[in-house]
Amino acid sequence: MAHFFKDNEDLRFYLERGIDWAPLIEELENGFQSKEVFKSVEEVVEFYRDILENVGEFAANEVAPYAAEMDRLGLEMLDGDVVLNAPFEKIFKKIKRLDLHGMCMPRELGGMNCPALMYFLVSELFARADVSVTTHLGFHGGIAVTLLQTSMSEGTTEFDPKTRALLKTRFADEIKELISGKAWGAMDLTEPNAGSDLAALRTKGEQDEAGNWFLTGQKIFLTSGSGKHHIVIARTEPNEGKTAGLAGLSLFHAPIYTEKRKKKEWLATIDRLEEKIGHHTSPTVSVTFERTPAQLIGQRGEGFRLMLLLMNHARMGVTFEGLGVCEAALRLSKEYAAERPSMGKTIDRHEMIAAYLDQMENEIIGLRAIGVTATWAEDMALAYKRACDFFTDKGSDEHKRYKRGYKKYKALARRLTPLCKYYGSERAVAHSRLAIQILGGVGYTREYGAEKLLRDALVLPIYEGTSQIQALMAMKDTLGAITKNPQAFIKRIAQARWTSLSARDPLERRVAKLQSLSLSAQQHLMQKTVASKFKSVGEKPIADWPKALKQNWDPKRDFSYAMLHAEHLIQLLINEAIAEILLDQALKHEDRREHLEVWLDRVEPECRYLLDKMHGGERILARLEAQAEQVEG
Ligand SMILES: Cc1cc2nc3c(=O)[nH]c(=O)nc-3n(C[C@H](O)[C@H](O)[C@H](O)COP(=O)(O)OP(=O)(O)OC[C@H]3O[C@@H](n4cnc5c(N)ncnc54)[C@H](O)[C@@H]3O)c2cc1C
């Protein structure tokens, strides 16, 4: 019987050895104070194994066999609502029975109290079977998580400080509805004139004299947008002065229907179901709000900050969707290549095809490594934040320890999240494209499903922040850190050089060389950025930059050289980050050394090429400058 967990050695490595479960589980289980459900970390990990084994079997045997049929059937609009197809409905009925929607919710709310990491490992298993199923799944549990986290952030959730049990939370009823599978939700950012540029949002949030909030405007491209519980970002403050752009946005919870005797009464209108290249069973709709009643979440003007809580979660979700697609593309390619004869041998024994398969295998190892590490760090950060905010006294040593931990893990998660989203989605496209090539003519037909993988994968670099936006975020964070603390940057350069010469382990030396190369690239971008703004400062030592950078600085314009090369930089940062994570694994587990060796063999020449590419592009910048002058003049 097919099994997507048992047949995946790398995934099993993480459950059994690769994840530092103890500190995370200790926090989630509140130090096993109650012992009612679990008594030890080992027991909890066994429970996680049960979940992964159940889902691995379910995804392989009860989802994957229906993927082609669901893709063909698609969805339709009927009487202003979206009708899901029969196999999709059946799958979700079973998911409901398995209670998976509440995986990451506290037990007090009827959930399983798992970390987000467990949810994402499950997502990968589903995405290997059908990525639309994973996407839709995310809009049950993911929305419930958002409601709980935003409520914790605004101070409407209470815990018992002794037992750490959740006592009450603002959206308890909605959460129960979401995790029971009775309803799902959606995340409403995009508008016809505002996609990547969220500062351009026009949907309005207005308050009447009695203090009730109402939303008016149109949101488009909403995944699972026919669901009930919409989390909407809207403008509540004047788009000028201090509240211009992102600062004037607020977050709302707005149900788009109520139900009376199983009949929906609409509070907003679903005006369109998109016809897409792929993701045929994932509903993508536009919704018009016309004085739709809504509840403000948090404070006015906090919308963007709060939305980021949901978006970070969603971006990691896309990473694992990508991982599932890559895994499906690899498996399909390997099986086909092992059977298909050409010129006297099967095609997997021809050099170029063997190299493709080897590359796919190693990139999946790298992607899972960075995805798991980032999610684990985010889980640790959230657990420590909860301890800071609810369980420890300000000023106490324990509080200080949690605060330090929170900052450390949050910084790691922030650094890795755009890299994960970029790498997961871009690799999904690349691997499914390779799968079509490896299958040759039949890859281009519907027979084996390779073309469906590519059609489904193509949206991953677009939604939840495009690849270009991820590259910009990574670039701004990286260069921003250098300007804030150039001394620390210089120290990192020296440290990497020293380790690249002195480390005893040759793999450690190679990783340090890669770090050196990445730091040179960052230094080059920074120098070009500074030099283009302040011709004289560019030649000054790095330590003198902060003073100069404070003067007359326009990040939008002055970062143009770095923006041009942001995609080269993010690829370098990904190669470096994965090398660091695989080194950490290799130093603990002898059998992981080979993965790092293969990784380095592949990415070392690629990184040199990327650094080379970062020297150039002046022609495009000059053209853009001339265009800008024309517009301004
Ligand atoms: C199937 C699907 C599901 C979706 N689900 C949701 C959902 O659930 N909720 C939701 O709110 N939205 C959703 N979206 C919308 C999605 O998030 C947006 O399409 C995406 O953010 C890009 O916005 P845009 O389409 O307006 O493109 P634009 O922002 O117009 O971008 C077009 C191109 O320009 C690039 N670009 C834009 N600005 C810059 C810049 N400063 N520098 C360099 N390049 C730039 C982009 O990277 C892109 O390549 C979905 C979209 C699709 C296709």
XYZ file of C-alpha atoms and ligand atoms in Angstrom:
686
model
C 0.000 0.000 0.000
C 1.338 3.452 -0.946
C 2.446 5.545 2.028
C 3.736 9.132 1.691
C 5.308 9.213 5.140
C 6.822 5.750 5.408
C 8.392 5.954 1.943
C 10.148 9.242 2.738
C 13.414 8.709 4.582
C 14.312 12.405 4.773
C 10.944 13.336 6.270
C 11.268 10.524 8.838
C 14.731 11.831 9.746
C 13.115 15.048 10.982
C 10.548 13.307 13.165
C 13.086 10.889 14.616
C 16.348 12.855 14.894
C 16.425 16.113 12.935
C 14.121 18.294 15.058
C 14.982 19.456 18.539
C 11.532 18.566 19.849
C 12.262 18.736 23.581
C 12.352 22.538 24.208
C 9.338 23.120 21.969
C 7.207 20.333 23.414
C 8.166 21.284 26.987
C 6.728 24.750 26.298
C 3.617 23.545 24.468
C 2.843 20.953 27.149
C 3.538 23.489 29.913
C 6.322 21.411 31.411
C 3.971 18.368 31.698
C 2.465 19.888 34.821
C -0.893 18.196 34.437
C 0.267 14.819 33.034
C -3.361 14.262 32.066
C -2.698 13.729 28.395
C 1.052 13.158 27.994
C 3.789 12.516 30.492
C 6.934 12.978 28.406
C 8.414 14.411 25.224
C 8.793 10.874 23.841
C 5.071 10.222 24.233
C 4.242 13.405 22.367
C 6.639 12.570 19.518
C 4.964 9.156 19.226
C 1.634 10.957 18.954
C 3.105 13.109 16.161
C 4.271 9.926 14.448
C 0.710 8.554 14.602
C -0.592 11.711 12.930
C 2.019 11.611 10.160
C 1.474 7.901 9.562
C -2.296 8.356 9.365
C -2.063 11.315 7.003
C 0.722 9.671 4.953
C -1.544 6.711 4.272
C -4.655 8.834 3.765
C -2.975 11.266 1.317
C -1.451 8.428 -0.726
C -4.563 6.282 -0.980
C -7.547 8.554 -0.569
C -6.388 11.885 -2.024
C -3.735 11.245 -4.713
C -5.900 8.785 -6.711
C -8.590 11.504 -7.104
C -6.270 14.405 -8.025
C -6.745 14.089 -11.802
C -10.535 13.747 -11.497
C -10.805 16.781 -9.185
C -8.617 18.781 -11.563
C -10.933 17.864 -14.462
C -14.165 18.548 -12.567
C -13.089 21.925 -11.160
C -15.688 24.101 -9.409
C -18.757 26.051 -10.387
C -20.819 29.029 -9.252
C -24.460 28.400 -8.446
C -26.858 31.000 -7.017
C -24.040 33.248 -5.864
C -22.094 30.507 -4.081
C -19.253 28.178 -5.056
C -20.051 24.481 -5.413
C -17.141 22.183 -4.566
C -16.843 18.945 -6.560
C -17.895 15.603 -5.079
C -14.473 13.942 -4.540
C -13.156 17.173 -2.929
C -16.163 17.274 -0.559
C -15.606 13.618 0.298
C -11.941 14.198 1.113
C -12.833 17.104 3.403
C -15.483 15.040 5.178
C -12.736 12.533 6.005
C -10.336 15.283 7.082
C -13.090 16.473 9.416
C -13.373 12.993 10.882
C -9.597 12.859 11.398
C -9.964 16.166 13.341
C -7.046 17.706 11.451
C -8.435 21.254 11.341
C -7.745 21.738 15.028
C -4.224 20.345 15.015
C -2.585 23.561 16.234
C -5.334 24.726 18.576
C -5.074 24.387 22.366
C -6.923 21.406 23.857
C -9.178 23.818 25.761
C -10.648 24.805 22.386
C -10.967 21.224 21.181
C -7.634 21.062 19.357
C -4.591 18.749 19.472
C -2.102 21.342 20.761
C 0.465 20.597 18.029
C 3.093 23.085 16.872
C 2.699 24.722 13.441
C 5.616 22.582 12.299
C 3.440 19.474 12.584
C 0.737 21.151 10.538
C 3.271 21.992 7.826
C 4.669 18.444 7.715
C 1.089 17.270 7.208
C 0.652 19.937 4.501
C 3.602 18.527 2.605
C 2.008 15.066 2.621
C -1.260 16.445 1.233
C 0.497 18.649 -1.338
C 2.328 15.633 -2.719
C -1.146 14.210 -3.422
C -2.913 17.401 -4.545
C -1.862 20.927 -3.820
C -5.412 22.364 -3.976
C -6.393 20.155 -1.031
C -3.506 21.561 1.024
C -4.392 25.130 0.109
C -8.021 24.722 1.126
C -7.025 22.892 4.320
C -5.002 25.953 5.345
C -8.101 28.137 5.388
C -9.671 26.177 8.237
C -6.904 25.771 10.809
C -4.874 28.747 9.513
C -7.731 31.196 10.063
C -8.403 29.725 13.523
C -4.716 30.205 14.413
C -4.885 33.818 13.224
C -7.965 34.565 15.306
C -6.307 33.145 18.409
C -2.964 34.879 17.816
C -4.484 38.277 17.061
C -6.709 37.969 20.103
C -3.646 37.160 22.247
C -1.914 40.174 20.732
C -4.801 42.571 21.481
C -5.224 41.246 25.030
C -8.578 39.464 24.747
C -7.284 35.995 25.573
C -6.727 34.866 29.160
C -4.662 32.012 30.580
C -4.450 30.623 34.082
C -0.904 31.720 35.007
C -0.403 28.641 37.236
C -1.656 25.786 35.075
C -1.171 27.795 31.849
C -4.590 26.571 30.688
C -6.485 28.835 28.294
C -9.451 30.338 30.147
C -11.127 32.426 27.477
C -10.530 33.950 24.085
C -12.479 36.499 22.061
C -13.128 34.365 18.987
C -13.814 31.039 20.746
C -17.108 30.437 18.879
C -15.608 31.199 15.473
C -12.568 29.028 16.231
C -14.804 26.126 17.223
C -16.762 26.482 13.998
C -13.550 26.555 11.941
C -11.856 23.586 13.534
C -14.980 21.453 13.535
C -14.920 21.845 9.734
C -18.398 23.446 9.671
C -16.979 26.592 8.085
C -13.729 27.887 6.699
C -12.291 31.347 6.183
C -10.306 33.556 3.836
C -7.604 36.183 3.943
C -8.575 39.370 2.106
C -5.751 41.634 1.021
C -5.680 41.965 -2.752
C -7.787 44.520 -4.629
C -7.966 45.396 -8.332
C -5.430 48.202 -7.862
C -3.450 46.804 -4.962
C -1.577 43.507 -5.041
C 2.094 43.691 -4.076
C 1.544 47.350 -3.197
C -0.697 47.024 -0.147
C -0.300 50.720 0.654
C -2.654 51.368 -2.298
C -5.615 49.528 -0.683
C -8.972 51.288 -0.975
C -11.501 49.071 0.824
C -12.898 51.220 3.620
C -13.648 50.442 7.225
C -16.147 52.922 8.697
C -17.712 53.262 12.118
C -21.272 54.426 12.805
C -22.255 56.585 15.759
C -22.932 53.559 17.925
C -19.364 52.336 17.289
C -20.253 49.493 14.907
C -17.843 48.857 12.025
C -18.779 48.307 8.353
C -16.675 47.402 5.314
C -17.147 48.692 1.775
C -15.007 47.744 -1.223
C -13.931 44.875 -3.448
C -11.362 42.196 -2.687
C -10.143 39.922 -5.482
C -8.303 36.609 -5.954
C -9.408 35.270 -2.570
C -8.415 31.653 -2.053
C -11.292 29.690 -0.502
C -13.082 33.069 -0.504
C -16.510 31.407 -0.482
C -15.793 30.559 3.164
C -17.543 32.326 6.015
C -14.866 33.930 8.183
C -12.988 36.619 6.275
C -9.988 38.385 7.768
C -10.008 41.692 5.925
C -7.497 44.507 5.799
C -9.085 47.883 5.084
C -8.354 51.580 5.257
C -9.781 53.295 8.346
C -7.555 56.367 8.556
C -7.048 59.209 6.062
C -4.518 58.286 3.366
C -2.318 61.284 4.156
C 0.208 62.542 6.656
C 1.090 60.155 9.467
C -1.643 57.668 8.490
C -0.795 57.533 4.766
C -0.159 54.127 3.179
C 0.249 51.089 5.419
C -0.120 53.111 8.641
C -3.785 53.803 7.874
C -4.848 50.167 7.587
C -6.791 48.156 10.164
C -7.741 44.508 10.459
C -11.269 43.108 10.642
C -13.133 39.882 11.064
C -16.128 39.876 8.718
C -18.369 36.834 8.213
C -19.740 36.999 4.646
C -22.899 35.077 5.543
C -24.964 33.968 8.491
C -26.887 30.722 8.546
C -30.526 30.253 9.496
C -31.940 26.747 9.316
C -29.044 25.673 7.086
C -29.822 28.511 4.641
C -27.161 31.155 3.990
C -28.043 34.827 4.292
C -25.360 36.805 2.488
C -23.661 39.825 4.067
C -21.314 40.321 1.086
C -21.462 39.207 -2.540
C -19.272 36.630 -4.260
C -19.189 38.222 -7.686
C -16.772 36.042 -9.598
C -15.113 32.612 -9.566
C -11.770 32.751 -11.399
C -10.890 30.337 -14.205
C -7.245 29.480 -13.680
C -4.399 27.538 -15.328
C -4.224 25.183 -12.360
C -5.384 24.772 -8.761
C -8.717 23.802 -10.236
C -10.234 22.661 -6.965
C -9.061 25.620 -4.947
C -11.786 28.294 -5.208
C -10.407 31.748 -6.096
C -13.137 34.400 -5.928
C -13.747 38.116 -5.699
C -16.014 39.474 -2.994
C -17.768 42.836 -2.805
C -18.493 44.288 0.622
C -21.259 46.878 0.852
C -21.554 48.127 4.394
C -20.856 44.592 5.571
C -20.786 44.415 9.399
C -17.308 43.703 10.736
C -15.391 43.555 14.005
C -12.158 45.474 14.444
C -9.206 43.320 15.532
C -6.573 45.103 17.601
C -6.197 48.870 17.344
C -6.913 51.166 14.409
C -3.846 51.460 12.197
C -2.422 48.119 13.378
C -3.810 46.185 10.405
C -0.597 45.633 8.518
C 1.355 44.465 11.575
C -1.425 42.028 12.512
C -1.845 40.802 8.944
C 1.844 39.871 8.953
C 1.078 37.270 11.657
C -1.203 35.517 9.198
C 1.029 36.113 6.200
C 4.133 34.615 7.819
C 2.124 31.482 8.547
C 0.763 31.468 4.990
C 4.221 31.955 3.468
C 5.527 28.934 5.326
C 2.427 27.101 4.091
C 3.443 27.844 0.495
C 6.953 26.548 1.222
C 5.539 23.173 2.219
C 3.065 23.189 -0.684
C 6.127 23.617 -2.906
C 7.904 20.795 -1.112
C 4.960 18.456 -1.742
C 4.933 19.361 -5.444
C 8.720 18.793 -5.698
C 8.392 15.429 -3.980
C 5.578 14.401 -6.381
C 7.610 15.561 -9.417
C 10.691 13.663 -8.280
C 8.816 10.431 -7.541
C 7.013 10.523 -10.876
C 10.247 11.281 -12.764
C 12.220 8.554 -11.007
C 9.599 5.886 -11.566
C 9.183 6.745 -15.222
C 12.916 7.082 -15.908
C 13.609 3.688 -14.328
C 11.199 1.990 -16.765
C 11.641 3.917 -20.006
C 14.252 2.410 -22.337
C 16.183 4.553 -24.797
C 19.301 3.719 -26.811
C 19.990 0.456 -25.035
C 19.320 1.427 -21.402
C 16.670 3.034 -19.220
C 16.766 6.824 -19.330
C 17.723 7.180 -15.659
C 21.089 5.720 -16.707
C 21.700 8.467 -19.240
C 23.998 11.102 -17.800
C 21.867 14.224 -18.179
C 18.712 12.608 -16.786
C 20.698 11.120 -13.885
C 22.026 14.619 -13.139
C 18.499 16.099 -13.183
C 17.257 13.463 -10.737
C 20.270 13.977 -8.481
C 19.711 17.743 -8.490
C 16.003 17.362 -7.659
C 16.776 14.960 -4.816
C 19.391 17.241 -3.267
C 17.305 20.404 -3.659
C 14.408 18.692 -1.855
C 16.778 17.809 1.003
C 17.809 21.479 1.157
C 14.269 22.810 0.932
C 12.983 20.563 3.704
C 15.977 21.520 5.881
C 15.344 25.259 5.588
C 11.536 24.896 5.834
C 11.690 22.801 8.998
C 14.296 25.065 10.619
C 12.313 28.242 9.903
C 9.056 26.779 11.187
C 10.685 25.374 14.295
C 12.186 28.818 15.000
C 8.787 30.504 14.516
C 7.142 27.945 16.839
C 9.819 28.549 19.471
C 9.392 32.317 19.112
C 5.613 32.059 19.566
C 5.936 29.753 22.578
C 8.457 32.108 24.218
C 6.295 35.143 23.440
C 3.336 33.439 25.114
C 5.489 32.748 28.170
C 6.664 36.385 28.209
C 3.197 37.870 27.827
C 1.162 35.556 30.037
C 3.202 33.342 32.375
C 6.166 35.301 33.730
C 6.533 38.489 35.747
C 8.160 41.400 33.979
C 11.645 41.967 35.344
C 12.036 38.379 36.637
C 14.988 36.287 35.448
C 12.627 33.849 33.813
C 10.933 36.649 31.896
C 14.303 37.972 30.730
C 15.345 34.486 29.591
C 12.132 34.069 27.587
C 12.506 37.531 26.079
C 16.063 36.814 24.946
C 14.924 33.482 23.485
C 11.988 35.119 21.739
C 14.247 37.711 20.084
C 16.729 35.066 18.956
C 14.158 32.708 17.433
C 12.099 35.521 15.920
C 15.197 36.909 14.191
C 16.012 33.467 12.779
C 12.441 32.926 11.557
C 12.359 36.404 10.022
C 15.639 35.799 8.212
C 14.562 32.413 6.833
C 10.875 33.013 5.950
C 11.338 34.945 2.665
C 14.110 32.537 1.663
C 11.787 29.563 2.247
C 8.851 31.078 0.371
C 11.091 31.967 -2.574
C 12.898 28.635 -2.696
C 9.834 26.420 -2.130
C 7.799 28.069 -4.848
C 10.569 28.491 -7.413
C 11.763 24.890 -6.942
C 8.200 23.586 -7.337
C 8.018 25.262 -10.754
C 11.513 24.085 -11.732
C 10.950 20.486 -10.601
C 7.579 20.086 -12.268
C 9.062 21.564 -15.465
C 11.896 18.992 -15.216
C 9.357 16.213 -14.648
C 7.659 17.085 -17.941
C 11.039 17.007 -19.707
C 12.030 13.690 -18.153
C 8.723 12.134 -19.210
C 9.179 13.479 -22.759
C 6.047 13.367 -24.950
C 3.832 11.818 -22.282
C 4.926 14.556 -19.913
C 3.154 17.012 -22.172
C -0.066 14.965 -22.122
C -2.478 14.537 -19.240
C -1.767 10.821 -18.864
C 0.792 10.924 -16.032
C -0.143 14.190 -14.327
C 3.225 15.923 -14.844
C 1.550 18.839 -16.630
C -0.896 19.237 -13.710
C 2.033 19.575 -11.325
C 3.426 22.450 -13.367
C 0.026 24.137 -13.751
C -0.522 23.914 -10.003
C 3.031 25.023 -9.173
C 2.915 28.196 -11.254
C 0.859 30.124 -8.709
C 3.243 29.460 -5.812
C 5.712 32.229 -6.797
C 2.754 34.624 -7.144
C 0.506 34.312 -4.105
C 1.369 35.243 -0.510
C 3.885 37.784 -1.806
C 5.568 37.227 -5.166
C 9.125 35.928 -5.491
C 10.275 39.450 -6.300
C 8.702 40.755 -3.077
C 10.446 37.986 -1.079
C 13.749 38.983 -2.706
C 13.185 42.639 -1.805
C 12.345 41.756 1.801
C 15.464 39.618 2.179
C 17.630 42.317 0.593
C 16.225 45.099 2.774
C 16.654 43.074 5.971
C 20.191 42.051 5.025
C 21.425 45.509 4.057
C 19.408 47.144 6.847
C 21.260 45.002 9.389
C 24.611 46.137 7.955
C 23.711 49.811 8.188
C 22.471 49.363 11.756
C 25.581 47.591 12.960
C 28.523 47.720 10.556
C 30.956 46.572 13.256
C 29.068 43.291 13.649
C 29.203 42.863 9.881
C 32.971 43.372 9.807
C 33.308 40.835 12.620
C 31.283 38.296 10.620
C 33.585 38.776 7.613
C 36.658 38.181 9.769
C 35.090 35.181 11.491
C 34.091 33.510 8.212
C 37.597 34.044 6.780
C 39.223 32.630 9.887
C 36.955 29.538 9.968
C 37.473 28.945 6.243
C 41.203 28.592 6.926
C 41.360 27.096 10.385
C 38.403 24.712 10.927
C 39.459 21.092 11.334
C 36.470 19.672 9.450
C 36.790 20.261 5.667
C 33.013 20.683 5.398
C 33.102 23.450 7.981
C 35.829 25.184 5.965
C 33.780 24.917 2.781
C 30.657 26.340 4.438
C 32.709 29.219 5.866
C 34.066 29.955 2.357
C 30.513 30.113 1.088
C 29.641 32.511 3.929
C 32.638 34.650 2.956
C 31.414 34.775 -0.596
C 27.914 35.752 0.504
C 29.313 38.476 2.778
C 31.411 39.818 -0.118
C 28.244 40.024 -2.198
C 26.450 41.905 0.592
C 29.413 44.254 1.022
C 29.501 44.899 -2.723
C 25.771 45.750 -2.828
C 26.125 47.993 0.205
C 29.140 49.773 -1.241
C 27.368 50.360 -4.556
C 24.272 51.584 -2.714
C 26.237 53.968 -0.555
C 28.480 55.096 -3.399
C 25.590 55.928 -5.696
C 24.107 58.168 -3.018
C 27.213 59.709 -1.543
C 30.028 59.526 -4.020
C 32.615 60.295 -1.338
C 31.239 57.990 1.378
C 31.486 54.913 -0.866
C 35.251 54.916 -0.464
C 35.125 55.397 3.321
C 35.515 52.467 5.728
C 32.262 50.626 6.547
C 32.391 51.770 10.173
C 31.855 55.383 9.028
C 28.713 54.615 7.034
C 25.953 54.888 9.682
C 26.603 58.610 10.222
C 26.526 59.354 6.496
C 23.507 57.146 5.865
C 21.379 59.087 8.317
C 21.568 62.172 6.110
C 19.050 62.758 3.385
C 18.198 59.113 2.766
C 15.442 57.920 0.397
C 15.344 54.105 0.618
C 13.114 53.706 -2.447
C 15.498 55.443 -4.768
C 18.821 54.882 -3.072
C 18.511 51.106 -2.961
C 18.043 50.861 -6.747
C 21.292 48.955 -7.395
C 20.507 46.492 -4.609
C 16.908 46.167 -5.809
C 18.163 45.278 -9.278
C 20.226 42.458 -7.796
C 17.843 41.398 -5.013
C 16.998 38.130 -6.749
C 20.678 37.212 -7.141
C 21.194 38.040 -3.486
C 18.283 35.923 -2.249
C 19.549 32.926 -4.213
C 22.963 33.352 -2.598
C 21.414 33.731 0.859
C 19.365 30.552 0.332
C 22.413 28.531 -0.722
C 24.321 29.830 2.293
C 21.508 29.296 4.822
C 20.875 25.725 3.672
C 24.606 24.968 3.787
C 24.691 26.198 7.407
C 21.701 24.060 8.395
C 23.055 20.950 6.662
C 26.429 21.526 8.352
C 24.726 21.631 11.717
C 23.051 18.304 10.880
C 26.300 16.815 9.518
C 28.171 17.648 12.719
C 25.534 15.759 14.732
C 24.711 12.905 12.350
C 27.415 11.243 10.252
C 24.882 10.016 7.668
C 23.921 13.625 6.792
C 27.451 14.548 5.615
C 26.845 13.249 2.135
C 23.855 15.578 1.628
C 26.006 18.577 2.546
C 28.822 17.455 0.245
C 26.413 17.180 -2.692
C 24.861 20.533 -1.757
C 28.234 22.274 -1.687
C 29.398 20.634 -4.929
C 26.344 22.096 -6.617
C 26.053 25.533 -5.043
C 29.707 26.612 -4.801
C 30.043 27.319 -8.557
C 26.494 28.718 -8.620
C 27.330 31.238 -5.872
C 30.473 32.405 -7.704
C 28.315 32.924 -10.790
C 25.711 34.850 -8.766
C 28.388 37.122 -7.302
C 29.669 37.768 -10.819
C 26.163 38.665 -11.951
C 25.920 41.278 -9.213
C 28.590 43.291 -10.987
C 26.605 44.948 -13.716
C 23.226 46.254 -14.691
C 24.219 49.940 -14.848
C 22.651 50.157 -18.317
C 19.180 49.317 -16.918
C 19.601 51.690 -13.995
C 20.670 54.524 -16.309
C 17.621 53.879 -18.493
C 15.294 53.922 -15.445
C 16.922 57.122 -14.182
C 16.434 58.799 -17.562
C 12.782 57.677 -17.609
C 12.259 59.041 -14.083
C 13.831 62.376 -14.991
C 11.558 62.604 -18.039
C 8.471 61.971 -15.878
C 9.585 64.443 -13.205
C 10.741 67.061 -15.736
C -4.648 31.603 -7.408
C -4.444 32.838 -6.601
C -4.838 32.849 -5.264
C -4.696 34.018 -4.499
N -5.120 34.043 -3.198
C -5.158 35.222 -2.519
C -5.769 35.315 -1.229
O -6.225 34.339 -0.665
N -5.854 36.549 -0.641
C -5.358 37.673 -1.229
O -5.471 38.731 -0.651
N -4.745 37.604 -2.430
C -4.638 36.419 -3.095
N -4.042 36.345 -4.332
C -3.471 37.548 -4.894
C -1.952 37.523 -4.874
O -1.476 37.616 -3.561
C -1.482 38.677 -5.775
O -1.801 38.313 -7.106
C 0.009 38.935 -5.621
O 0.288 39.495 -4.358
C 0.538 39.870 -6.704
O -0.256 41.001 -6.827
P -0.785 41.457 -8.277
O -1.473 40.294 -8.898
O -1.554 42.689 -8.090
O 0.524 41.722 -9.098
P 1.387 43.046 -9.054
O 1.581 43.497 -7.658
O 0.814 43.992 -10.026
O 2.764 42.483 -9.593
C 2.969 42.129 -10.950
C 4.452 41.781 -11.119
O 5.259 42.903 -10.733
C 6.168 42.537 -9.715
N 6.350 43.661 -8.791
C 5.421 44.399 -8.158
N 5.998 45.317 -7.386
C 7.331 45.161 -7.501
C 8.492 45.801 -6.938
N 8.407 46.791 -6.051
N 9.722 45.358 -7.322
C 9.854 44.351 -8.201
N 8.798 43.708 -8.744
C 7.563 44.104 -8.411
C 5.535 41.337 -9.030
O 6.507 40.557 -8.365
C 4.910 40.632 -10.222
O 5.880 39.886 -10.879
C -4.121 35.183 -5.090
C -3.698 35.144 -6.431
C -3.854 33.999 -7.176
C -3.404 34.015 -8.608
